[in-house]
Coordinates of C-alpha atoms in Angstrom, one line a residue:
M1 CA 0.0 0.0 0.0
T2 CA 1.3 3.5 -0.9
V3 CA 2.0 6.1 1.7
S4 CA -0.8 8.3 0.5
R5 CA -3.3 5.5 0.9
T6 CA -1.9 4.6 4.3
V7 CA -2.4 8.2 5.5
C8 CA -5.9 8.6 4.0
L9 CA -7.1 5.2 5.4
G10 CA -5.4 6.0 8.7
F11 CA -7.4 9.2 9.2
L12 CA -10.6 7.4 8.2
T13 CA -9.9 4.7 10.8
V14 CA -9.3 7.3 13.5
I15 CA -12.5 9.1 12.5
A16 CA -14.5 5.8 12.6
I17 CA -13.1 4.9 16.1
G18 CA -13.9 8.4 17.3
T19 CA -17.5 8.2 16.0
I20 CA -18.1 5.0 17.8
L21 CA -16.7 6.4 21.1
L22 CA -18.8 9.6 20.8
M23 CA -22.0 7.6 20.1
M24 CA -21.7 5.8 23.4
P25 CA -24.1 6.9 26.2
F26 CA -21.2 7.8 28.5
S27 CA -20.1 10.4 26.0
T28 CA -23.2 12.5 26.2
S29 CA -24.2 14.6 29.2
D30 CA -27.7 13.1 29.4
G31 CA -26.5 9.5 29.3
T32 CA -28.3 8.6 26.0
W33 CA -27.0 7.2 22.8
N34 CA -25.7 10.0 20.5
D35 CA -27.1 10.8 17.1
P36 CA -24.8 9.0 14.6
I37 CA -24.6 12.1 12.4
V38 CA -23.6 14.3 15.3
A39 CA -21.0 11.8 16.4
L40 CA -19.6 11.4 12.9
F41 CA -19.5 15.2 12.3
T42 CA -17.9 15.9 15.7
S43 CA -15.3 13.1 15.2
T44 CA -14.4 14.3 11.7
S45 CA -14.2 17.9 12.9
A46 CA -11.9 16.9 15.8
V47 CA -9.6 14.6 13.8
C48 CA -9.4 17.1 11.0
V49 CA -8.7 19.8 13.7
T50 CA -11.5 22.0 12.3
G51 CA -13.6 22.9 15.2
L52 CA -17.0 23.1 13.4
S53 CA -19.7 21.7 15.6
V54 CA -23.4 21.0 15.3
V55 CA -23.9 21.0 19.0
D56 CA -22.5 22.9 22.0
P57 CA -19.6 20.7 23.2
G58 CA -19.6 22.2 26.7
T59 CA -23.2 21.1 27.5
Y60 CA -23.9 18.3 25.0
F61 CA -21.0 16.1 25.8
S62 CA -20.0 14.6 29.2
F63 CA -16.4 14.8 30.5
W64 CA -15.6 11.6 28.7
G65 CA -17.0 12.9 25.4
Q66 CA -14.9 16.0 25.8
L67 CA -11.9 13.9 26.6
F68 CA -12.4 11.8 23.5
M69 CA -12.7 15.0 21.5
T70 CA -9.4 16.3 23.0
L71 CA -7.6 13.0 22.1
L72 CA -8.9 13.1 18.6
V73 CA -7.8 16.7 18.2
Q74 CA -4.3 15.7 19.5
I75 CA -4.0 12.8 17.1
G76 CA -5.3 14.9 14.2
G77 CA -3.0 17.8 14.9
L78 CA 0.1 15.5 15.1
G79 CA -1.0 13.6 12.0
Y80 CA -1.6 10.0 11.5
M81 CA 2.0 8.9 10.7
T82 CA 3.5 10.9 13.6
S83 CA 1.0 9.5 16.0
T84 CA 1.4 5.9 15.0
T85 CA 5.2 6.3 14.9
F86 CA 5.2 7.7 18.4
L87 CA 3.2 4.6 19.6
I88 CA 5.7 2.4 17.9
L89 CA 8.5 4.2 19.7
L90 CA 6.6 4.0 22.9
I91 CA 6.3 0.2 22.9
G92 CA 9.9 -0.2 21.9
R93 CA 9.5 -1.6 18.5
K94 CA 11.9 -0.9 15.6
F95 CA 11.0 0.5 12.2
D96 CA 11.1 -1.7 9.2
L97 CA 12.0 -0.3 5.8
R98 CA 8.4 0.3 4.7
Q99 CA 7.7 2.3 7.9
K100 CA 10.9 4.4 7.4
V101 CA 9.9 5.2 3.9
A102 CA 6.4 6.1 5.0
I103 CA 7.7 8.5 7.7
Q104 CA 10.2 10.0 5.3
Q105 CA 7.4 10.8 2.8
A106 CA 4.8 11.9 5.4
L107 CA 7.2 14.3 7.0
D108 CA 8.7 15.4 3.6
R109 CA 12.2 14.6 4.7
P110 CA 15.2 14.2 2.3
G111 CA 16.4 11.0 3.9
M112 CA 15.2 8.1 6.0
S113 CA 17.8 8.5 8.8
G114 CA 17.0 10.3 12.0
S115 CA 13.2 9.9 11.6
A116 CA 12.8 8.7 15.2
Q117 CA 14.6 11.8 16.5
V118 CA 12.4 14.0 14.5
I119 CA 9.3 12.4 15.9
R120 CA 10.6 12.8 19.4
S121 CA 11.3 16.4 18.7
I122 CA 7.8 17.0 17.4
I123 CA 6.2 15.3 20.4
A124 CA 8.5 17.3 22.8
T125 CA 7.7 20.6 21.1
T126 CA 4.0 19.8 21.3
L127 CA 4.1 19.0 25.0
I128 CA 6.2 22.0 25.9
F129 CA 3.8 24.5 24.2
E130 CA 0.6 22.8 25.4
I131 CA 1.8 22.6 29.0
T132 CA 3.0 26.2 28.9
G133 CA -0.5 27.2 27.5
I134 CA -2.2 25.3 30.3
F135 CA -0.2 27.1 33.0
L136 CA -0.9 30.5 31.4
L137 CA -4.6 29.8 31.1
I138 CA -5.0 28.5 34.7
P139 CA -5.1 32.0 36.3
A140 CA -7.8 33.0 33.8
F141 CA -10.2 30.1 34.5
I142 CA -9.6 28.7 38.0
P143 CA -10.7 31.9 40.0
K144 CA -14.1 31.7 38.3
Y145 CA -14.7 28.0 37.8
G146 CA -12.6 26.4 40.6
W147 CA -9.7 24.0 40.4
N148 CA -11.2 21.0 38.8
E149 CA -13.3 22.7 36.1
G150 CA -10.8 25.5 35.6
L151 CA -7.9 23.1 35.1
W152 CA -9.9 21.1 32.6
L153 CA -10.9 24.3 30.7
A154 CA -7.2 25.3 30.5
I155 CA -6.2 21.8 29.2
F156 CA -9.0 21.6 26.7
H157 CA -8.5 25.1 25.2
S158 CA -4.6 24.9 25.2
I159 CA -4.7 21.6 23.2
N160 CA -7.3 23.0 20.8
A161 CA -5.4 26.2 20.3
W162 CA -2.0 24.5 19.7
N163 CA -3.6 22.1 17.2
N164 CA -5.4 24.9 15.5
A165 CA -8.9 23.4 16.3
G166 CA -11.6 25.7 17.4
F167 CA -13.7 23.7 19.9
S168 CA -14.6 25.6 23.0
L169 CA -16.5 24.6 26.1
F170 CA -18.1 28.0 26.5
K171 CA -21.4 28.7 24.8
D172 CA -20.1 32.0 23.3
N173 CA -16.7 30.5 22.5
L174 CA -14.2 33.1 23.8
I175 CA -16.4 36.2 23.4
G176 CA -16.4 36.5 27.2
Y177 CA -12.6 36.8 27.2
Q178 CA -12.3 39.3 24.3
S179 CA -10.7 41.9 26.6
S180 CA -8.5 39.5 28.6
L181 CA -4.9 40.2 27.5
L182 CA -3.8 36.9 29.1
V183 CA -6.3 34.7 27.3
V184 CA -5.9 36.5 23.9
F185 CA -2.1 36.4 24.1
T186 CA -2.0 32.8 25.1
I187 CA -4.5 31.5 22.6
T188 CA -3.1 33.5 19.7
M189 CA 0.5 32.5 20.4
L190 CA -0.5 28.8 20.6
I191 CA -2.3 29.2 17.3
I192 CA 0.6 31.0 15.5
F193 CA 3.3 28.6 16.7
G194 CA 1.1 25.5 16.2
G195 CA 0.4 26.6 12.6
I196 CA 3.8 27.8 11.6
G197 CA 5.5 24.4 11.4
Y198 CA 7.8 22.3 13.6
Q199 CA 10.8 23.0 11.4
V200 CA 10.4 26.7 11.8
I201 CA 10.2 26.3 15.6
L202 CA 13.3 24.2 15.8
E203 CA 15.3 26.6 13.7
M204 CA 14.1 29.4 15.9
Y205 CA 15.1 27.4 19.0
F206 CA 18.6 26.8 17.6
W207 CA 19.0 30.4 16.7
L208 CA 18.0 31.5 20.2
R209 CA 20.2 28.9 21.8
D210 CA 23.2 30.2 19.8
R211 CA 22.5 33.8 20.8
I212 CA 22.2 32.8 24.5
L213 CA 25.4 30.7 24.5
K214 CA 27.0 33.5 22.4
K215 CA 28.3 31.1 19.7
N216 CA 30.2 32.7 16.9
H217 CA 29.0 30.7 14.0
H218 CA 26.3 32.3 11.9
Q219 CA 23.2 30.2 11.4
I220 CA 21.7 30.2 7.9
F221 CA 17.9 29.9 8.0
S222 CA 16.2 27.7 5.5
L223 CA 14.0 29.0 2.7
D224 CA 11.0 27.3 4.5
F225 CA 11.8 29.4 7.6
K226 CA 12.1 32.7 5.7
V227 CA 8.9 32.2 3.7
A228 CA 6.8 30.9 6.5
T229 CA 7.8 33.6 9.1
S230 CA 7.7 36.5 6.7
T231 CA 4.4 35.5 5.1
T232 CA 2.8 34.9 8.5
I233 CA 3.9 38.2 9.8
I234 CA 2.7 40.1 6.7
L235 CA -0.7 38.4 6.8
L236 CA -1.2 39.0 10.6
V237 CA -0.3 42.7 10.2
I238 CA -2.5 43.2 7.2
G239 CA -5.4 41.3 8.7
T240 CA -5.3 43.2 12.0
I241 CA -5.3 46.6 10.2
A242 CA -8.0 45.5 7.8
F243 CA -10.3 44.2 10.5
F244 CA -9.7 47.3 12.6
C245 CA -10.5 49.7 9.8
I246 CA -13.5 47.8 8.5
E247 CA -15.3 46.7 11.7
I248 CA -14.5 49.7 13.9
R249 CA -17.8 51.3 13.0
N250 CA -19.8 48.1 13.4
P251 CA -21.6 48.5 16.7
E252 CA -22.2 44.7 17.0
T253 CA -18.6 43.6 16.7
F254 CA -16.0 46.4 17.4
G255 CA -18.0 49.6 17.9
Y256 CA -19.0 49.1 21.6
L257 CA -15.4 48.4 22.7
N258 CA -12.7 50.9 23.8
L259 CA -9.5 51.3 21.8
R260 CA -7.6 48.6 23.7
G261 CA -10.5 46.1 23.2
Q262 CA -10.8 46.9 19.5
I263 CA -7.1 46.3 19.0
L264 CA -7.2 43.0 20.9
V265 CA -10.3 41.8 18.9
A266 CA -8.8 42.9 15.6
W267 CA -5.6 41.0 16.4
F268 CA -7.5 37.9 17.5
Q269 CA -9.7 38.0 14.4
S270 CA -6.6 38.2 12.2
V271 CA -4.9 35.2 13.9
T272 CA -7.8 32.8 14.3
P273 CA -8.5 32.2 10.6
R274 CA -5.0 30.8 10.3
T275 CA -6.6 28.2 11.0
A276 CA -8.3 27.9 14.4
G277 CA -12.0 28.4 14.9
F278 CA -11.9 30.4 18.1
N279 CA -13.7 33.7 18.0
T280 CA -14.0 36.7 20.4
I281 CA -16.8 38.4 18.4
D282 CA -20.1 37.2 16.9
I283 CA -19.1 36.2 13.3
S284 CA -22.6 36.4 12.0
K285 CA -22.7 40.1 12.9
M286 CA -19.6 41.0 10.8
T287 CA -19.9 43.1 7.7
T288 CA -19.8 41.5 4.3
A289 CA -16.3 43.0 3.7
G290 CA -15.1 41.5 7.0
L291 CA -16.5 38.1 6.1
F292 CA -14.7 38.2 2.8
I293 CA -11.4 39.1 4.4
T294 CA -11.9 36.2 6.8
I295 CA -12.6 33.8 3.9
A296 CA -9.4 34.9 2.2
L297 CA -7.3 34.4 5.3
M298 CA -9.0 31.0 5.9
F299 CA -8.3 29.9 2.4
I300 CA -4.6 30.8 2.6
G301 CA -4.3 29.0 6.0
A302 CA -1.2 28.1 8.0
S303 CA 2.3 26.9 7.0
P304 CA 3.4 23.4 5.9
G305 CA 4.5 21.1 8.7
G306 CA 2.2 22.7 11.3
T307 CA -1.2 21.8 12.7
G308 CA -3.2 24.2 10.5
G309 CA -4.9 23.7 7.1
G310 CA -5.6 25.8 4.1
M311 CA -3.7 26.4 0.9
K312 CA -0.6 27.1 2.9
T313 CA 1.6 30.3 3.1
T314 CA 4.3 28.7 1.0
T315 CA 1.9 28.0 -1.9
L316 CA 0.8 31.7 -1.8
R317 CA 4.4 32.9 -1.9
V318 CA 5.3 30.7 -4.8
L319 CA 2.2 31.8 -6.8
T320 CA 2.8 35.5 -6.1
S321 CA 6.5 35.1 -7.0
C322 CA 5.4 33.5 -10.3
T323 CA 3.2 36.6 -11.0
K324 CA 6.0 38.9 -10.1
T325 CA 8.4 37.0 -12.4
I326 CA 5.9 37.3 -15.3
L327 CA 5.4 41.1 -14.7
Q328 CA 9.1 41.7 -14.6
G329 CA 9.7 39.7 -17.8
K330 CA 12.0 37.2 -16.2
E331 CA 12.2 33.4 -16.8
E332 CA 13.2 32.2 -13.3
V333 CA 11.0 32.3 -10.2
L334 CA 13.1 33.5 -7.3
L335 CA 12.5 33.6 -3.5
Y336 CA 15.2 35.1 -1.3
D337 CA 17.8 34.7 -4.1
R338 CA 16.9 31.1 -4.5
K339 CA 15.4 29.5 -7.7
I340 CA 12.2 27.7 -7.3
A341 CA 12.0 24.4 -9.1
I342 CA 9.4 23.9 -11.8
T343 CA 8.1 20.9 -9.9
L344 CA 7.2 23.0 -6.9
I345 CA 5.6 25.6 -9.1
L346 CA 3.4 22.9 -10.7
K347 CA 2.6 21.6 -7.3
A348 CA 1.5 25.0 -6.1
V349 CA -0.7 25.5 -9.1
G350 CA -2.2 22.0 -8.6
V351 CA -3.0 22.8 -4.9
L352 CA -4.6 26.1 -5.9
V353 CA -6.7 24.6 -8.7
G354 CA -7.7 21.6 -6.6
S355 CA -8.6 23.7 -3.6
V356 CA -10.7 26.2 -5.7
A357 CA -12.5 23.4 -7.5
T358 CA -13.3 21.6 -4.2
V359 CA -14.7 24.8 -2.6
I360 CA -16.8 25.7 -5.7
L361 CA -18.2 22.2 -6.1
A362 CA -19.1 22.0 -2.4
T363 CA -20.7 25.5 -2.4
I364 CA -22.8 24.6 -5.4
I365 CA -24.0 21.3 -3.8
I366 CA -24.9 22.9 -0.5
S367 CA -26.7 25.8 -2.3
L368 CA -28.9 23.1 -3.9
T369 CA -29.5 21.1 -0.7
D370 CA -30.2 24.3 1.4
P371 CA -31.5 27.0 -1.0
T372 CA -32.7 29.2 1.8
L373 CA -29.2 30.0 3.0
D374 CA -27.3 33.1 1.9
F375 CA -24.5 32.6 -0.5
I376 CA -21.9 34.3 1.7
Q377 CA -22.9 32.0 4.6
I378 CA -22.5 28.9 2.5
L379 CA -19.2 30.0 1.1
F380 CA -17.9 30.9 4.5
E381 CA -18.9 27.5 5.9
V382 CA -17.3 25.6 3.1
V383 CA -14.0 27.5 3.2
S384 CA -14.0 27.1 7.0
A385 CA -14.4 23.3 6.6
F386 CA -11.9 22.9 3.8
A387 CA -9.3 25.0 5.5
T388 CA -10.0 23.2 8.8
V389 CA -10.7 26.5 10.5
G390 CA -13.9 26.0 12.4
L391 CA -15.3 29.6 12.2
S392 CA -19.0 29.8 11.4
T393 CA -21.7 32.4 10.9
G394 CA -23.9 30.2 13.1
I395 CA -25.6 27.9 10.4
T396 CA -23.7 24.6 11.2
A397 CA -26.4 23.2 13.5
S398 CA -29.3 24.2 11.3
I399 CA -28.2 23.0 7.9
S400 CA -29.6 19.8 6.4
T401 CA -28.2 16.3 6.9
A402 CA -27.0 16.2 3.3
A403 CA -25.1 19.5 3.8
K404 CA -23.5 18.2 7.0
L405 CA -22.3 15.1 5.1
I406 CA -20.8 17.3 2.4
L407 CA -19.0 19.4 5.1
I408 CA -17.7 16.1 6.6
V409 CA -16.2 15.1 3.3
I410 CA -14.8 18.6 2.8
M411 CA -13.2 18.6 6.2
Y412 CA -11.5 15.3 5.4
I413 CA -10.3 16.5 2.1
G414 CA -8.9 19.6 3.6
R415 CA -7.0 17.7 6.3
V416 CA -5.4 15.0 4.2
G417 CA -4.8 17.5 1.3
V418 CA -6.2 17.6 -2.3
L419 CA -3.0 16.2 -3.9
L420 CA -2.5 13.5 -1.4
L421 CA -6.1 12.3 -1.7
M422 CA -5.8 12.3 -5.5
S423 CA -2.6 10.3 -5.3
A424 CA -4.3 7.8 -3.0
V425 CA -7.2 7.4 -5.4
L426 CA -5.4 7.5 -8.7
G427 CA -2.0 6.0 -7.5
D428 CA 1.3 7.7 -7.1
P429 CA 2.4 9.6 -10.2
R430 CA 5.1 8.0 -12.3
P431 CA 7.7 10.1 -14.2
T432 CA 7.6 9.7 -18.0
R433 CA 10.5 9.9 -20.5
I434 CA 8.2 10.9 -23.3
H435 CA 8.7 14.6 -24.3
Y436 CA 6.3 16.3 -26.7
P437 CA 7.0 19.3 -29.0
E438 CA 6.5 22.7 -27.6
E439 CA 3.9 25.2 -29.0
N440 CA 2.7 28.6 -28.0
L441 CA -0.7 29.3 -26.6
L442 CA -2.5 32.6 -26.0
V443 CA -2.9 33.1 -22.2
G444 CA -4.5 36.0 -20.3

């Protein structure tokens, strides 16, 4: 079995197990059997680290149901191959050749050596950030909810934030903490670092270590690091400014807040579409312009190697660099004085076309199944599901069963990736030695 099929079937297996667990009477707060559609939707949303929900997790599910959701989010955030590899390391088994190849391709590594060390580093990084988030959130929750409930709220929200999922145990998500600097800072930092990629975090760690130890050698950052960090910073700044300027006169989102609160909300709203579904304002009350900006940020998503979804920041930079190259009349696509290979350009185009086609098709189908919904609401919901964000204008619970099943499929496609899913269905691409004659074509 190919790696692509292993990953796709692995996610399906985890979703199926999660569905069964969430259907059990001990997973619901009223002790009855759960609706299969609700269980399937919630399990898919958790494994795909989306955060869309057709019920209120804080009141609908019992502690065990919430615990199962948290475990599914953790597995989904780490990825199927990373999670299974960690279990293999935990029980002391050694990798065979097939497992080494699978890990290499799943983590996009140049070689098979050192895979175990990389997995350990990923797990260690995850635990460090999540535990730090828990300790930072404890002072915000325990004074109001007590030790037991406050600690569980800190654990649940820290894990969901790091894995870029948007489940919250509060009915209004995080609107009640929109002016809390501690909660906003903690949640947004977990979202950013969780979505920026493990390689970027490790390079940042080595750079800080060298500065602290005052080592003389100069560290050269990888192209992945430069592109991921610079694109993330640019999008966060632009998003914050755009939301502040557009929504500041909206009395139902920003208008009733003071300047400090408006800045915090604008910052949070710029971070959360990248791709975590927490919200500190009522999304349904946003202006149409604000919704479109959110859709654009959701579609772009996080960076490769992280816990977020979307088209990815690197794909955006490759495509914008291609446009810049054409406008300048050049023939080579450059990023930070490095030439981008034609295979990466073709992959970026494939990701864009596949993503747009998936969103358009899903939007059309849901428009047919639920004709009473507004177009902007449907598009917002579909992009949120595909980019594994979890933000919603509030229609998730009220849409038809057919629409819910479509969103389940879209969340799954968004998590495993369009190209990976096509590779699993059609088989791994094989290089050809046949070359055809070149001919010009009118474009644009």
